[in-house]
Short mmCIF file of C-alpha atoms in Angstrom, two decimals:
data_model
loop_
_atom_site.label_atom_id
_atom_site.label_comp_id
_atom_site.label_asym_id
_atom_site.label_seq_id
_atom_site.Cartn_x
_atom_site.Cartn_y
_atom_site.Cartn_z
CA LYS A 1 -29.26 -54.71 46.36
CA ALA A 2 -28.63 -51.47 44.49
CA GLY A 3 -28.30 -48.34 46.60
CA VAL A 4 -30.00 -45.01 46.17
CA THR A 5 -29.27 -43.58 42.75
CA GLN A 6 -29.43 -39.95 41.76
CA THR A 7 -29.29 -38.46 38.30
CA PRO A 8 -27.65 -36.48 36.98
CA ARG A 9 -24.54 -36.44 39.16
CA TYR A 10 -23.43 -33.03 37.96
CA LEU A 11 -25.38 -30.15 36.47
CA ILE A 12 -24.54 -26.62 35.40
CA LYS A 13 -27.33 -24.11 34.90
CA THR A 14 -27.64 -20.34 34.61
CA ARG A 15 -29.65 -17.99 36.78
CA GLY A 16 -33.34 -17.94 35.99
CA GLN A 17 -33.44 -21.45 34.55
CA GLN A 18 -35.18 -24.35 36.17
CA VAL A 19 -33.83 -27.80 36.97
CA THR A 20 -35.23 -31.25 37.76
CA LEU A 21 -33.27 -33.78 39.77
CA SER A 22 -34.18 -37.44 40.02
CA CYS A 23 -33.86 -40.00 42.81
CA SER A 24 -34.46 -43.75 42.69
CA PRO A 25 -34.76 -45.24 46.18
CA ILE A 26 -33.59 -48.66 47.25
CA SER A 27 -36.00 -51.32 46.04
CA GLY A 28 -38.84 -51.69 48.54
CA HIS A 29 -38.25 -48.32 50.18
CA ARG A 30 -41.28 -46.07 50.10
CA SER A 31 -40.06 -42.98 51.92
CA VAL A 32 -37.85 -40.46 50.13
CA SER A 33 -36.33 -37.31 51.63
CA TRP A 34 -34.33 -34.53 50.00
CA TYR A 35 -31.55 -32.43 51.51
CA GLN A 36 -29.47 -29.49 50.37
CA GLN A 37 -25.82 -29.27 51.41
CA THR A 38 -23.82 -26.04 51.12
CA PRO A 39 -20.54 -25.00 52.78
CA GLY A 40 -22.29 -22.15 54.58
CA GLN A 41 -25.50 -23.79 55.78
CA GLY A 42 -24.49 -27.43 55.98
CA LEU A 43 -27.08 -30.13 55.44
CA GLN A 44 -30.65 -28.86 55.42
CA PHE A 45 -33.87 -30.81 55.06
CA LEU A 46 -35.96 -29.90 52.03
CA PHE A 47 -38.94 -32.28 52.05
CA GLU A 48 -40.08 -35.84 52.53
CA TYR A 49 -42.43 -37.99 50.49
CA PHE A 50 -44.26 -41.17 51.36
CA SER A 51 -46.93 -42.88 49.28
CA GLU A 52 -46.77 -40.10 46.69
CA THR A 53 -47.64 -37.44 49.28
CA GLN A 54 -45.43 -34.75 50.73
CA ARG A 55 -45.39 -35.47 54.46
CA ASN A 56 -42.93 -32.92 55.75
CA LYS A 57 -41.36 -29.75 54.42
CA GLY A 58 -38.33 -27.75 55.41
CA ASN A 59 -37.90 -24.00 55.42
CA PHE A 60 -37.26 -23.37 51.74
CA PRO A 61 -39.04 -21.02 49.31
CA GLY A 62 -41.79 -22.23 47.02
CA ARG A 63 -39.31 -22.38 44.12
CA PHE A 64 -38.31 -25.73 45.54
CA SER A 65 -40.85 -28.46 44.88
CA GLY A 66 -40.96 -32.17 44.51
CA ARG A 67 -43.08 -35.18 43.80
CA GLN A 68 -43.08 -38.90 44.21
CA PHE A 69 -44.33 -41.46 41.76
CA SER A 70 -46.19 -44.70 42.38
CA ASN A 71 -42.94 -46.68 42.07
CA SER A 72 -41.48 -44.49 44.89
CA ARG A 73 -39.08 -42.71 42.57
CA SER A 74 -38.91 -39.02 43.35
CA GLU A 75 -38.03 -35.82 41.57
CA MET A 76 -37.31 -32.38 42.88
CA ASN A 77 -37.59 -29.21 40.89
CA VAL A 78 -36.06 -25.81 41.44
CA SER A 79 -37.47 -22.97 39.37
CA THR A 80 -35.97 -19.55 38.70
CA LEU A 81 -32.52 -20.61 39.81
CA GLU A 82 -30.42 -18.26 41.92
CA LEU A 83 -26.68 -18.32 42.49
CA GLY A 84 -27.31 -19.40 46.08
CA ASP A 85 -28.98 -22.59 44.88
CA SER A 86 -25.56 -23.96 43.97
CA ALA A 87 -25.25 -26.96 46.26
CA LEU A 88 -25.07 -30.70 46.60
CA TYR A 89 -28.60 -32.11 46.60
CA LEU A 90 -28.93 -35.39 48.43
CA CYS A 91 -31.73 -37.88 48.39
CA ALA A 92 -32.31 -40.43 51.14
CA SER A 93 -34.65 -43.40 51.25
CA SER A 94 -36.04 -45.62 53.98
CA LEU A 95 -38.64 -48.32 54.22
CA VAL A 96 -41.19 -46.11 55.94
CA PRO A 97 -41.13 -42.76 57.78
CA ASP A 98 -40.20 -44.20 61.15
CA LYS A 99 -37.90 -42.57 63.67
CA THR A 100 -35.85 -45.71 64.17
CA ASP A 101 -35.65 -46.56 60.49
CA THR A 102 -32.26 -46.14 58.87
CA GLN A 103 -32.02 -43.64 56.04
CA TYR A 104 -29.82 -44.48 53.09
CA PHE A 105 -28.35 -41.58 51.17
CA GLY A 106 -27.45 -41.37 47.51
CA PRO A 107 -24.22 -39.81 46.21
CA GLY A 108 -25.97 -36.53 45.45
CA THR A 109 -26.34 -34.22 42.47
CA ARG A 110 -23.88 -31.34 42.35
CA LEU A 111 -25.72 -28.30 40.97
CA THR A 112 -23.76 -25.24 39.90
CA VAL A 113 -25.67 -22.08 39.02
CA LEU A 114 -23.76 -19.51 36.97
CA ASP B 1 -35.74 -29.43 67.00
CA ALA B 2 -33.53 -30.53 69.89
CA LYS B 3 -29.97 -29.28 69.62
CA THR B 4 -26.67 -31.13 69.86
CA THR B 5 -23.17 -29.80 70.47
CA GLN B 6 -20.08 -31.50 69.07
CA PRO B 7 -16.40 -30.51 68.87
CA ASN B 8 -15.48 -29.04 65.50
CA SER B 9 -12.68 -31.52 64.87
CA MET B 10 -10.74 -34.39 66.39
CA GLU B 11 -7.66 -36.30 65.41
CA SER B 12 -6.78 -39.93 65.96
CA ASN B 13 -4.03 -42.38 65.12
CA GLU B 14 -4.79 -45.37 62.99
CA GLU B 15 -5.57 -48.57 64.91
CA GLU B 16 -6.41 -46.61 68.08
CA PRO B 17 -9.87 -46.15 69.63
CA VAL B 18 -11.73 -42.88 69.05
CA HIS B 19 -14.30 -41.36 71.36
CA LEU B 20 -16.51 -38.74 69.70
CA PRO B 21 -18.58 -36.78 72.25
CA CYS B 22 -21.97 -35.19 71.82
CA ASN B 23 -23.86 -32.99 74.26
CA HIS B 24 -27.64 -32.82 74.13
CA SER B 25 -28.71 -31.23 77.40
CA THR B 26 -32.24 -30.44 76.17
CA ILE B 27 -33.01 -33.99 75.08
CA SER B 28 -36.55 -35.15 75.75
CA GLY B 29 -37.66 -38.56 76.89
CA THR B 30 -38.83 -39.54 73.41
CA ASP B 31 -35.70 -38.47 71.51
CA TYR B 32 -33.56 -41.14 69.91
CA ILE B 33 -29.83 -40.41 69.52
CA HIS B 34 -28.62 -41.13 65.99
CA TRP B 35 -25.16 -40.93 64.48
CA TYR B 36 -24.44 -40.56 60.81
CA ARG B 37 -21.15 -39.92 59.09
CA GLN B 38 -20.22 -38.44 55.75
CA LEU B 39 -17.10 -39.60 54.01
CA PRO B 40 -15.48 -37.25 51.50
CA SER B 41 -17.48 -36.90 48.29
CA GLN B 42 -20.26 -39.19 49.51
CA GLY B 43 -23.71 -38.88 51.01
CA PRO B 44 -24.11 -39.43 54.76
CA GLU B 45 -24.31 -42.99 56.02
CA TYR B 46 -25.97 -44.37 59.13
CA VAL B 47 -23.67 -45.44 61.94
CA ILE B 48 -25.74 -46.29 65.00
CA HIS B 49 -28.66 -45.16 67.15
CA GLY B 50 -29.95 -45.64 70.68
CA LEU B 51 -32.49 -44.45 73.22
CA THR B 52 -31.30 -45.19 76.76
CA SER B 53 -29.02 -48.21 76.82
CA ASN B 54 -25.57 -48.51 75.30
CA VAL B 55 -25.61 -50.02 71.82
CA ASN B 56 -23.10 -51.94 69.75
CA ASN B 57 -22.99 -52.83 66.08
CA ARG B 58 -20.33 -53.88 63.61
CA MET B 59 -19.31 -50.28 62.96
CA ALA B 60 -19.24 -48.69 66.39
CA SER B 61 -20.54 -48.48 69.95
CA LEU B 62 -22.78 -45.81 71.42
CA ALA B 63 -22.41 -44.97 75.09
CA ILE B 64 -25.30 -42.94 76.51
CA ALA B 65 -24.98 -41.11 79.82
CA GLU B 66 -27.39 -42.10 82.56
CA ASP B 67 -29.14 -38.71 82.43
CA ARG B 68 -29.09 -38.88 78.60
CA LYS B 69 -27.70 -35.36 78.36
CA SER B 70 -24.62 -36.60 76.53
CA SER B 71 -23.45 -39.55 74.49
CA THR B 72 -20.21 -40.84 72.98
CA LEU B 73 -19.66 -42.62 69.71
CA ILE B 74 -16.81 -45.09 70.03
CA LEU B 75 -14.85 -46.39 67.07
CA HIS B 76 -12.84 -49.25 68.52
CA ARG B 77 -9.97 -49.20 66.03
CA ALA B 78 -9.84 -46.23 63.73
CA THR B 79 -8.81 -46.80 60.14
CA LEU B 80 -8.06 -44.29 57.42
CA ARG B 81 -11.47 -45.07 56.00
CA ASP B 82 -13.08 -43.69 59.16
CA ALA B 83 -11.94 -40.16 58.33
CA ALA B 84 -15.23 -38.35 57.88
CA VAL B 85 -17.62 -35.80 59.36
CA TYR B 86 -19.62 -37.38 62.18
CA TYR B 87 -23.07 -36.05 62.98
CA CYS B 88 -24.92 -36.57 66.23
CA ILE B 89 -28.67 -36.12 65.66
CA LEU B 90 -31.70 -36.25 67.94
CA ARG B 91 -34.89 -37.66 66.46
CA ASP B 92 -38.14 -37.10 68.29
CA ASN B 93 -40.09 -40.31 68.35
CA MET B 94 -43.31 -38.37 68.77
CA GLU B 95 -42.77 -36.33 65.65
CA TYR B 96 -43.91 -37.72 62.32
CA GLY B 97 -41.50 -38.51 59.57
CA ASN B 98 -37.92 -39.02 58.66
CA LYS B 99 -36.54 -35.50 58.90
CA LEU B 100 -32.93 -35.38 60.06
CA VAL B 101 -31.63 -32.12 61.54
CA PHE B 102 -27.89 -31.99 60.96
CA GLY B 103 -25.56 -29.78 62.95
CA ALA B 104 -22.02 -28.92 61.91
CA GLY B 105 -20.69 -32.29 63.05
CA THR B 106 -17.17 -33.31 64.06
CA ILE B 107 -14.46 -33.64 61.44
CA LEU B 108 -12.44 -36.74 62.32
CA ARG B 109 -8.92 -36.94 60.94
CA VAL B 110 -7.07 -40.25 61.15
CA LYS B 111 -3.29 -40.30 60.94
CA SER B 112 -1.35 -43.27 59.67
#
């Protein structure tokens, strides 16, 4: 079974631009979560989607948004990029949003904002 | 979100057991204890989880204190591939969703 895939793997943008990152969950998984990882703040939860609806949101500004499609694939968008948005963005999938359900992470997208 | 405390780093010799501690003194009765690890240049991966009883799987064992205020992840024979950041995470069973709250974790170094 293929794992969680994220595209692109690397991205370079300039301040003020916007970016869209994509995540394909493991086949059959319907819950997708996004995380941001930086050296200073560590791993932080961005949001979670299930059945095309955002179910949970972390403490990030409105510039960060996402969506989920009917095939469970998810995208996240960051508008008006700032230097501090440079980070590794990780996507995780699970069967359903259950506390005991294992989350499977993708390799991440490394975003650099210049 | 319930908080966990882990040592910043630990070192082990290859082929020896490793005990990674985690303190969670404010744990509630509905919190599950989860462990994830992140190998270099990879996303985190699930290791093990438990509620009250000790748990074993092919990767590791989880020993949970009787009062549940601490737990220990046990790698029975460390290999170089086990060098990673290990995260101890509490997940509230009463709270909706899949959100994981990561702390700083423990950096495990394995010497050959």
